[in-house]
PDB file of C-alpha atoms in Angstrom:
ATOM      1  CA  UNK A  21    -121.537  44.060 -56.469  1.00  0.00           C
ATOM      2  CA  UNK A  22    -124.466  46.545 -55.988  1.00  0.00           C
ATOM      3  CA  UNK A  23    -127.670  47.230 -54.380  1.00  0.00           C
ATOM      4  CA  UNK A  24    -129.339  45.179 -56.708  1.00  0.00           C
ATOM      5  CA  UNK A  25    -127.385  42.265 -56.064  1.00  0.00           C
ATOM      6  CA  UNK A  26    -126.910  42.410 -52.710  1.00  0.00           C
ATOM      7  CA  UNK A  27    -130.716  42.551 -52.330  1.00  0.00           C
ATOM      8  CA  UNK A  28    -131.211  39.841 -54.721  1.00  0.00           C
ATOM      9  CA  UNK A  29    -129.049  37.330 -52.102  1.00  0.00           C
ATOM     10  CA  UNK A  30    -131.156  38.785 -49.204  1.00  0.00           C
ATOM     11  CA  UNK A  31    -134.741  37.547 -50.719  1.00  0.00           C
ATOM     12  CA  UNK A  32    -133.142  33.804 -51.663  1.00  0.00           C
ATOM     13  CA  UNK A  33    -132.447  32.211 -48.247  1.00  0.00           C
ATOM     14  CA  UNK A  34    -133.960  34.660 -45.670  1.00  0.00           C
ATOM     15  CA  UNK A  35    -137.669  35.037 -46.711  1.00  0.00           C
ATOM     16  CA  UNK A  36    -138.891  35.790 -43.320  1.00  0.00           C
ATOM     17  CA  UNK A  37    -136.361  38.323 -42.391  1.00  0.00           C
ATOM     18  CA  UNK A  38    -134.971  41.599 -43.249  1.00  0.00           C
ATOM     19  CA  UNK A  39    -131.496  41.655 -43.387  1.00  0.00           C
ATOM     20  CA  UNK A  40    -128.937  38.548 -44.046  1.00  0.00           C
ATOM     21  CA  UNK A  41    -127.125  38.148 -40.308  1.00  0.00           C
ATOM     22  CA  UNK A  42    -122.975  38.526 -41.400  1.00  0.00           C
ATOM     23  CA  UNK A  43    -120.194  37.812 -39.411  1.00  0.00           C
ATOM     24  CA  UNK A  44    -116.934  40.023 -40.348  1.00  0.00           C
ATOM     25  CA  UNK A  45    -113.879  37.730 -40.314  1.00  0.00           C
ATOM     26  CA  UNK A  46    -110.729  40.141 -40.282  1.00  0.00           C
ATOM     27  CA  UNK A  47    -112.618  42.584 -40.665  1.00  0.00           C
ATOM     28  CA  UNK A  48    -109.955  45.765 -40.165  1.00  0.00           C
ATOM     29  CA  UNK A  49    -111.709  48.711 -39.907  1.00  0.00           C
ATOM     30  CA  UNK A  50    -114.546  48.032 -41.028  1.00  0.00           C
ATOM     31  CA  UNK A  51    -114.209  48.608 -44.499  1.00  0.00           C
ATOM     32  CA  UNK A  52    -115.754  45.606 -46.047  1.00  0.00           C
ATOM     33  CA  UNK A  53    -118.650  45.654 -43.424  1.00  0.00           C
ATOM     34  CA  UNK A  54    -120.038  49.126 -44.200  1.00  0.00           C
ATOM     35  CA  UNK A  55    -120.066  48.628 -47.697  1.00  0.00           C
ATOM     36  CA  UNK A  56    -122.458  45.885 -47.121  1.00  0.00           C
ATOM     37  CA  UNK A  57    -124.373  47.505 -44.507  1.00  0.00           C
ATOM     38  CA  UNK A  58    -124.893  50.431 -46.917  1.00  0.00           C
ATOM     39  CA  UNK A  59    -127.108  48.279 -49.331  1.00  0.00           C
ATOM     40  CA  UNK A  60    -129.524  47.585 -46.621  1.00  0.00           C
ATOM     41  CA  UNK A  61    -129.754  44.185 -46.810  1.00  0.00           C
ATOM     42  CA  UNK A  62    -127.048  43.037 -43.830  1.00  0.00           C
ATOM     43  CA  UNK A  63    -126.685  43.345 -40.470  1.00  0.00           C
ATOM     44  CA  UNK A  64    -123.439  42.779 -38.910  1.00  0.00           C
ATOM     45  CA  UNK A  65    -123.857  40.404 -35.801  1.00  0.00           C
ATOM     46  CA  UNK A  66    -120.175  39.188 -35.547  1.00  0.00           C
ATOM     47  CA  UNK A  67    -116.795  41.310 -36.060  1.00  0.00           C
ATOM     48  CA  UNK A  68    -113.448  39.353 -35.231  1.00  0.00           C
ATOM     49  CA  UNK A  69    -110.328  41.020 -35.642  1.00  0.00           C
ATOM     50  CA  UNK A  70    -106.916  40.950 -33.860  1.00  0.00           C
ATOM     51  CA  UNK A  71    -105.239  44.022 -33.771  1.00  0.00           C
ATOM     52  CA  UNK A  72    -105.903  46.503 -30.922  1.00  0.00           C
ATOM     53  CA  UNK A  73    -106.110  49.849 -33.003  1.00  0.00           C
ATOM     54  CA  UNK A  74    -108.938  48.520 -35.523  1.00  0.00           C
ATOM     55  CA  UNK A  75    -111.043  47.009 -32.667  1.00  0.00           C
ATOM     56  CA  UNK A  76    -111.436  50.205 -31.153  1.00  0.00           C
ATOM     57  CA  UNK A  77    -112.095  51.648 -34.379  1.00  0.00           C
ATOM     58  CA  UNK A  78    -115.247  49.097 -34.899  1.00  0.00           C
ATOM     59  CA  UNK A  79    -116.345  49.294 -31.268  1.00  0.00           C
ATOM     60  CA  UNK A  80    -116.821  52.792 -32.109  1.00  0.00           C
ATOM     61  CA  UNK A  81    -118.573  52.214 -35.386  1.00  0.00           C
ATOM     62  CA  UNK A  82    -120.284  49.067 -34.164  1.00  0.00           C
ATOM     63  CA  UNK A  83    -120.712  49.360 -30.604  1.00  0.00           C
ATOM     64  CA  UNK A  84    -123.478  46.477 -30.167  1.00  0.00           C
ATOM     65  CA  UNK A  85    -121.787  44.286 -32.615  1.00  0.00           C
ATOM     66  CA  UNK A  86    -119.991  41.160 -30.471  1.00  0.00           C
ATOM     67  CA  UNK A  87    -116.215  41.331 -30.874  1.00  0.00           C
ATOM     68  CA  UNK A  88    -113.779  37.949 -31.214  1.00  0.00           C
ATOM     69  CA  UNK A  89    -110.552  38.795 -31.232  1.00  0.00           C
ATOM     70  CA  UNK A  90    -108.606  35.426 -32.259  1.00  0.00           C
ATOM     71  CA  UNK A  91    -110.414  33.401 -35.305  1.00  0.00           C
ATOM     72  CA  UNK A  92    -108.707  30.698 -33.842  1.00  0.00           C
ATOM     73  CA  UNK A  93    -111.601  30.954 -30.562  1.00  0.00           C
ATOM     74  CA  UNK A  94    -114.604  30.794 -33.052  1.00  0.00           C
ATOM     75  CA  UNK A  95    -115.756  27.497 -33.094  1.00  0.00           C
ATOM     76  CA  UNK A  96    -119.301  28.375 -34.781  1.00  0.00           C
ATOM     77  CA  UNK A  97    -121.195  31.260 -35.229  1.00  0.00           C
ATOM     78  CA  UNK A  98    -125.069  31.311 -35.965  1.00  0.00           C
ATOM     79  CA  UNK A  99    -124.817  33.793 -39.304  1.00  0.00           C
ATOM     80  CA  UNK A 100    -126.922  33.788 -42.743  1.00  0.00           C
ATOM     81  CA  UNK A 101    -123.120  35.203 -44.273  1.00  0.00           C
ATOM     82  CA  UNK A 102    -119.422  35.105 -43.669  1.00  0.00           C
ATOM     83  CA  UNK A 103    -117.860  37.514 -45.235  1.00  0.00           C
ATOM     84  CA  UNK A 104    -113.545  38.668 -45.244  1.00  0.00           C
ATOM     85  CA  UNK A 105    -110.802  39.959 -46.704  1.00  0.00           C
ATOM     86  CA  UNK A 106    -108.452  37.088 -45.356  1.00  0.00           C
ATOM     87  CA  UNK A 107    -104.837  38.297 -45.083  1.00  0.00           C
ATOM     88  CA  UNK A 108    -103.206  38.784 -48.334  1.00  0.00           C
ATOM     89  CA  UNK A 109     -99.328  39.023 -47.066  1.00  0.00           C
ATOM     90  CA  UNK A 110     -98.493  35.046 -47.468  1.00  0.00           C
ATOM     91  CA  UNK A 111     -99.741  35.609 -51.119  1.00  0.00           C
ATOM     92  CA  UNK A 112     -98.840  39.536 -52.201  1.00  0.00           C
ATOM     93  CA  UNK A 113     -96.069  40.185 -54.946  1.00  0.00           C
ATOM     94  CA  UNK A 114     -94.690  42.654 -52.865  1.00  0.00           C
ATOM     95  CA  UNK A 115     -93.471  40.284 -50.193  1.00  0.00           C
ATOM     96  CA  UNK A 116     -90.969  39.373 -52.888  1.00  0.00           C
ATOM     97  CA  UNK A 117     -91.688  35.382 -52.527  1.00  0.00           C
ATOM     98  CA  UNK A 118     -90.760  35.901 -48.113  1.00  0.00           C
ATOM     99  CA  UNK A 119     -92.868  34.017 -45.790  1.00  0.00           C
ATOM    100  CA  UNK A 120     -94.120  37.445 -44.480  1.00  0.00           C
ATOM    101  CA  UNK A 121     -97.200  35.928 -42.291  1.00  0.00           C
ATOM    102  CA  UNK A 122     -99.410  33.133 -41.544  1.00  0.00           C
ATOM    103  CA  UNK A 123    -101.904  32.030 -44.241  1.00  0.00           C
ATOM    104  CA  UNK A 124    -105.062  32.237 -42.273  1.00  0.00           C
ATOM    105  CA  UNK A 125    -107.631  31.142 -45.118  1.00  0.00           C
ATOM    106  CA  UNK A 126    -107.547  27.402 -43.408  1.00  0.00           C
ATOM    107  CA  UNK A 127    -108.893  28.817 -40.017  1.00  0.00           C
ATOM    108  CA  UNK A 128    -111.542  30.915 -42.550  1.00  0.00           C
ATOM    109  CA  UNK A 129    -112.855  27.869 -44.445  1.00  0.00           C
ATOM    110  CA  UNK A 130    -112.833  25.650 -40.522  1.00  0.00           C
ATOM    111  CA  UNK A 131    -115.212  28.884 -39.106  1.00  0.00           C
ATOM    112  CA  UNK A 132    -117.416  28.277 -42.455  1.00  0.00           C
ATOM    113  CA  UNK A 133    -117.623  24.691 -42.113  1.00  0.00           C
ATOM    114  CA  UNK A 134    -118.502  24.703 -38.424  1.00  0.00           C
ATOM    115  CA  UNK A 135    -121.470  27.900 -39.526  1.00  0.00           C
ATOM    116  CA  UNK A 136    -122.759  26.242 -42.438  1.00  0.00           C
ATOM    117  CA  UNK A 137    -123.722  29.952 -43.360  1.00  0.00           C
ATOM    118  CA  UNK A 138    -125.331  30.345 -46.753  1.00  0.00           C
ATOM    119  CA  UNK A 139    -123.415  32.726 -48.480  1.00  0.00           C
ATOM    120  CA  UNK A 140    -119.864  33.409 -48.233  1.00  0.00           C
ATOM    121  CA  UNK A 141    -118.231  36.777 -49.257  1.00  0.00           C
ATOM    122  CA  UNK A 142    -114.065  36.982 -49.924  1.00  0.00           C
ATOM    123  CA  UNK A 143    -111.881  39.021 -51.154  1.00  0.00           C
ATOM    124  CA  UNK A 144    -107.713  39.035 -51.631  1.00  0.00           C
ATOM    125  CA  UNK A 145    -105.066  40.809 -53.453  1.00  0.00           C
ATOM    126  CA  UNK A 146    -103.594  37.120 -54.804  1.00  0.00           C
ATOM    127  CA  UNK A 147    -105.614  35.563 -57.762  1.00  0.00           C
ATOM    128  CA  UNK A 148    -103.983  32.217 -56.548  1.00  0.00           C
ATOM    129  CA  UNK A 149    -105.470  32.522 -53.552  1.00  0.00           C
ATOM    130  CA  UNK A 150    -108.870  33.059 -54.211  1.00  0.00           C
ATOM    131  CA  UNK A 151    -108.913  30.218 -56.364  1.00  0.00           C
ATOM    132  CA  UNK A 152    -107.633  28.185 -53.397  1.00  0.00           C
ATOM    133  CA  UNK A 153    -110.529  29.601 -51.281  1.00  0.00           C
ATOM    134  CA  UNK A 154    -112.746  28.595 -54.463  1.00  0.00           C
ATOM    135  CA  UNK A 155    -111.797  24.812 -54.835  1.00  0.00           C
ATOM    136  CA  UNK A 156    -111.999  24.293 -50.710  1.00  0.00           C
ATOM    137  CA  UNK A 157    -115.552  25.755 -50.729  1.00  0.00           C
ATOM    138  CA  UNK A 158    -116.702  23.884 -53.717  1.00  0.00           C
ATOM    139  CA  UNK A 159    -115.742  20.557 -51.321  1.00  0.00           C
ATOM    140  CA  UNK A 160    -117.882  22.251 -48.554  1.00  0.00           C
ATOM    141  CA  UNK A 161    -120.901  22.060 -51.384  1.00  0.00           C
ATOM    142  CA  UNK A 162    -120.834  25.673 -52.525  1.00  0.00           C
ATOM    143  CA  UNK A 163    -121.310  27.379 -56.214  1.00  0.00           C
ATOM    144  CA  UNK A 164    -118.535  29.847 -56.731  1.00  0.00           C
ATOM    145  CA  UNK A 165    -118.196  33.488 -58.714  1.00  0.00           C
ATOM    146  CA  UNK A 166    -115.111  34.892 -58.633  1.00  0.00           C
ATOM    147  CA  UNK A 167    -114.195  38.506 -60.032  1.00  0.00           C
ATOM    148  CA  UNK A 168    -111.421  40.942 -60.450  1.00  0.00           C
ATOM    149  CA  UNK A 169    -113.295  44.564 -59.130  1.00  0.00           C
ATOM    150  CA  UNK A 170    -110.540  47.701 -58.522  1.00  0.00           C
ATOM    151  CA  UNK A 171    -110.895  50.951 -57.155  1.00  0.00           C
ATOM    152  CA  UNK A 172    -110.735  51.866 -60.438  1.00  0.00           C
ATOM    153  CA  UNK A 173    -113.408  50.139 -61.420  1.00  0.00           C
ATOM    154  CA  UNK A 174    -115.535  51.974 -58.977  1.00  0.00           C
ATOM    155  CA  UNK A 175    -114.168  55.768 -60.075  1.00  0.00           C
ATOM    156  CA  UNK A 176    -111.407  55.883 -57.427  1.00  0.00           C
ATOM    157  CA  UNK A 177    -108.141  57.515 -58.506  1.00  0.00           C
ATOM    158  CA  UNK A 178    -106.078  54.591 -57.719  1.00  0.00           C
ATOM    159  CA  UNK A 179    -106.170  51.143 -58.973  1.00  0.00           C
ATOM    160  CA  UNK A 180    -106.361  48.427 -55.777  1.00  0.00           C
ATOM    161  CA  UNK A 181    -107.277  45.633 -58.120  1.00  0.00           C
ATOM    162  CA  UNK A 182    -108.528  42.970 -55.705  1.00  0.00           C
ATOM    163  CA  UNK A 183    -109.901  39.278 -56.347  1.00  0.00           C
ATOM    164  CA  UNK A 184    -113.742  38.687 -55.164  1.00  0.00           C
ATOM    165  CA  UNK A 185    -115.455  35.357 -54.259  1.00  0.00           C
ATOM    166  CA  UNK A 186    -119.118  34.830 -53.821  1.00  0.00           C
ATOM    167  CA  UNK A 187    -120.024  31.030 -52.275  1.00  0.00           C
ATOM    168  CA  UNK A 188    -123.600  30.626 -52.839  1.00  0.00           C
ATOM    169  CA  UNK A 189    -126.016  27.576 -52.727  1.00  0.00           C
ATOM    170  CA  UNK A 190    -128.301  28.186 -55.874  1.00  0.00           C
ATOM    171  CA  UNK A 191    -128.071  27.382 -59.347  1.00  0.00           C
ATOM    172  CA  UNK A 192    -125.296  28.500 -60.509  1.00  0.00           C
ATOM    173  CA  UNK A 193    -125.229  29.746 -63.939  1.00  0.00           C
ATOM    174  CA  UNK A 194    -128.462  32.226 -62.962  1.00  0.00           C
ATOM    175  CA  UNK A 195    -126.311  34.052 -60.204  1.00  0.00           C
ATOM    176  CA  UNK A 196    -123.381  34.116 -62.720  1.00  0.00           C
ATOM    177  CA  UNK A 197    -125.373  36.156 -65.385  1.00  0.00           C
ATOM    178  CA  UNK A 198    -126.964  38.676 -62.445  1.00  0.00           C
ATOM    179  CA  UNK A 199    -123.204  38.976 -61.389  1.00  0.00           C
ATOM    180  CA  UNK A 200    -121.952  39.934 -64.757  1.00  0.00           C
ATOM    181  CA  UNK A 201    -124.724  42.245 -65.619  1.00  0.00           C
ATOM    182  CA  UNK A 202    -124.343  44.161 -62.116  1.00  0.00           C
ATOM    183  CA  UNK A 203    -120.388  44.197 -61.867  1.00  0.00           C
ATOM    184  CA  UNK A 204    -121.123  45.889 -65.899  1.00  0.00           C
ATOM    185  CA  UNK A 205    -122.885  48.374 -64.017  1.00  0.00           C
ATOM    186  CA  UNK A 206    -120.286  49.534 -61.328  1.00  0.00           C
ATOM    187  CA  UNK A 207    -118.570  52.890 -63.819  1.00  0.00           C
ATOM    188  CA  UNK A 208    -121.738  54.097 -64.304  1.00  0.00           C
ATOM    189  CA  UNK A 209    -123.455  53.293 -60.967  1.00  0.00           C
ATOM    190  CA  UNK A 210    -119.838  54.958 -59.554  1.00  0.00           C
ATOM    191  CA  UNK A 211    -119.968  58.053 -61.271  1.00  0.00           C
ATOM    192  CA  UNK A 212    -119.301  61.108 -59.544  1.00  0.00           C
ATOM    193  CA  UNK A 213    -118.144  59.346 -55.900  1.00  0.00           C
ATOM    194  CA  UNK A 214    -114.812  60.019 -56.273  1.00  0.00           C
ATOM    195  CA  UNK A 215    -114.858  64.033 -57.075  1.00  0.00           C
ATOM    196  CA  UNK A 216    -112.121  66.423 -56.771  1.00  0.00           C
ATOM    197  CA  UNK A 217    -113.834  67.834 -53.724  1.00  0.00           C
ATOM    198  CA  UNK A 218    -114.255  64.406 -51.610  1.00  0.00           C
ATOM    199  CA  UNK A 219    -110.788  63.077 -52.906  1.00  0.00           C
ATOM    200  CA  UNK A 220    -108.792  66.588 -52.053  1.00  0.00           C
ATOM    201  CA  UNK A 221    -110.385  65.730 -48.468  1.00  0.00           C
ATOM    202  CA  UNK A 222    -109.348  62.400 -47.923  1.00  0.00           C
ATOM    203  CA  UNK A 223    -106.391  61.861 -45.611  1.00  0.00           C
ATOM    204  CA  UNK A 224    -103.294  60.134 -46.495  1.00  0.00           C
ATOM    205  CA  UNK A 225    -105.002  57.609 -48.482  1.00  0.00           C
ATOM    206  CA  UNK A 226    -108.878  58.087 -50.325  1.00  0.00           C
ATOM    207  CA  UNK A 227    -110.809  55.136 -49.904  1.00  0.00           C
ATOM    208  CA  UNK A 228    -113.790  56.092 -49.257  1.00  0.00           C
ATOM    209  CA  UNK A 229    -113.685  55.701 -45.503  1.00  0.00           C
ATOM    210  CA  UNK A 230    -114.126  58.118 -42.664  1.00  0.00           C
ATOM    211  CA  UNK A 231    -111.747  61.082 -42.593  1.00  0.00           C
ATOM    212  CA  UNK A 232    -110.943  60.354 -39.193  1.00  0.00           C
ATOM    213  CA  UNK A 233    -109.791  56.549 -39.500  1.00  0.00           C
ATOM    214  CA  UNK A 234    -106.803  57.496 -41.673  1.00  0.00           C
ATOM    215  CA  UNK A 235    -103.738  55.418 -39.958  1.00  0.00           C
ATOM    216  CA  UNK A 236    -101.331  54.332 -42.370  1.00  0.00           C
ATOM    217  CA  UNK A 237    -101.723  50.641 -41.327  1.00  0.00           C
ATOM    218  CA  UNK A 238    -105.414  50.128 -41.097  1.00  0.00           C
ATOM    219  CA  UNK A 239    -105.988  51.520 -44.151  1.00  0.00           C
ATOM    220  CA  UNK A 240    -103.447  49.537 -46.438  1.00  0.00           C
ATOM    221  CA  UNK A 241    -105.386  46.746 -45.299  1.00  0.00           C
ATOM    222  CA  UNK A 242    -108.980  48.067 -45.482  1.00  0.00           C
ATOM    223  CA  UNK A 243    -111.719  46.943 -48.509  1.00  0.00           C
ATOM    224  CA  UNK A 244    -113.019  49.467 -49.909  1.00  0.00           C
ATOM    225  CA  UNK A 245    -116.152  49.453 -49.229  1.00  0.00           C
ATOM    226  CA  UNK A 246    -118.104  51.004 -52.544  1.00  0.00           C
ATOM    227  CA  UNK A 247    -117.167  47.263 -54.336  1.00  0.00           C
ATOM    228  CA  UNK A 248    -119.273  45.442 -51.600  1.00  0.00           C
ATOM    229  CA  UNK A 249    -121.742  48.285 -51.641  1.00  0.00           C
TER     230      UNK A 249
END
């Protein structure tokens, strides 16, 4: 998604102010929130996340932003947007069919229900599981888009191929032609961000992040944040 989206959302169901408020459900290091932030029409109000090393890395990113550390403690949370990458283990190809960790989208679609937010932003590695997502939050009375968007898509040197889901409550068959025409747009609206010079840079793994936030961990799990941009 781009600018022109993103802006787009912001003018449908907040007329009377500036930025959509977004709560950040596992939201790492902060990947999938600066992307958004960078179009200018989001503030983050909410981050929750569990592990200790990417909370400090958003309280130093986001210091005013209020922290939940357990979805499992949000009951509600007053927000125009939920947004998250919910985990992709339980679902990735690479766990080799092992229960590898707790499929957490049920405690994701219970915090939506209980926020009633108007948009709803979410992204996994697992196809099946977006479409999961999908059907539960057409039952919650949302329109759905769903893309596949890579790094590649966006000029990166890698390929990350991830599965994107937009819950909206508007006619749906508009937002589906302004998604198409914008997600057309990403290789040339990407050209040139992923140079020899920023890429020879990068740390361990390019993703477009902060040169300093480059643990192995945090990162393999990080959105990269030029496909919410």
């Amino acid at each position: 998604m781009t600018q022109n989206l993103i802006t787009r959302l912001s003018k449908l169901d907040a007329p009377d102010r500036e930025k959509l408020r977004t709560l950040s459900l596992f939201a790492g290091i902060g990947g999938f929130d600066l992307g958004l932030e960078r179009t200018g029409g989001f503030e983050i109000v909410g981050q929750c996340e569990i592990e200790p090393f990417q909370r400090a890395v958003l309280r130093k990113h986001w210091p005013e932003v209020h922290q939940v550390e357990d979805i499992h403690d949000i009951e509600r949370f007053d927000c125009d947007v939920i947004c998250g990458g919910f985990p992709c283990q339980p679902f990735s190809t690479a766990s080799r069919g092992r229960r590898v960790a707790v499929d957490l989208w049920p405690e994701m679609r219970r915090v939506i229900d209980g926020s009633d937010p108007s948009y709803v932003i979410a992204e996994n590695v697992s196809e099946y599981a977006i479409k999961i997502a999908a059907d539960d939050l057409r039952t919650l009375g949302y329109n759905i888009a769903i893309r596949n968007i890579s790094a590649h898509d966006c000029g990166a040197p890698h390929g990350r191929s991830r599965w994107w889901l937009v819950a909206h409550p508007h006619e749906e068959g508009e937002f589906q032609r302004t998604l198409n025409a914008e997600v057309a747009k990403l290789p040339e609206l990407c050209a040139g961000l992923w140079n020899a010079e920023a890429y020879a840079g990068a740390i361990r793994v390019s993703d477009g992040l902060s040169h300093r936030v480059h643990r192995v961990e945090a990162l393999g799990n990080a959105v990269l944040p030029q496909i919410p941009q």
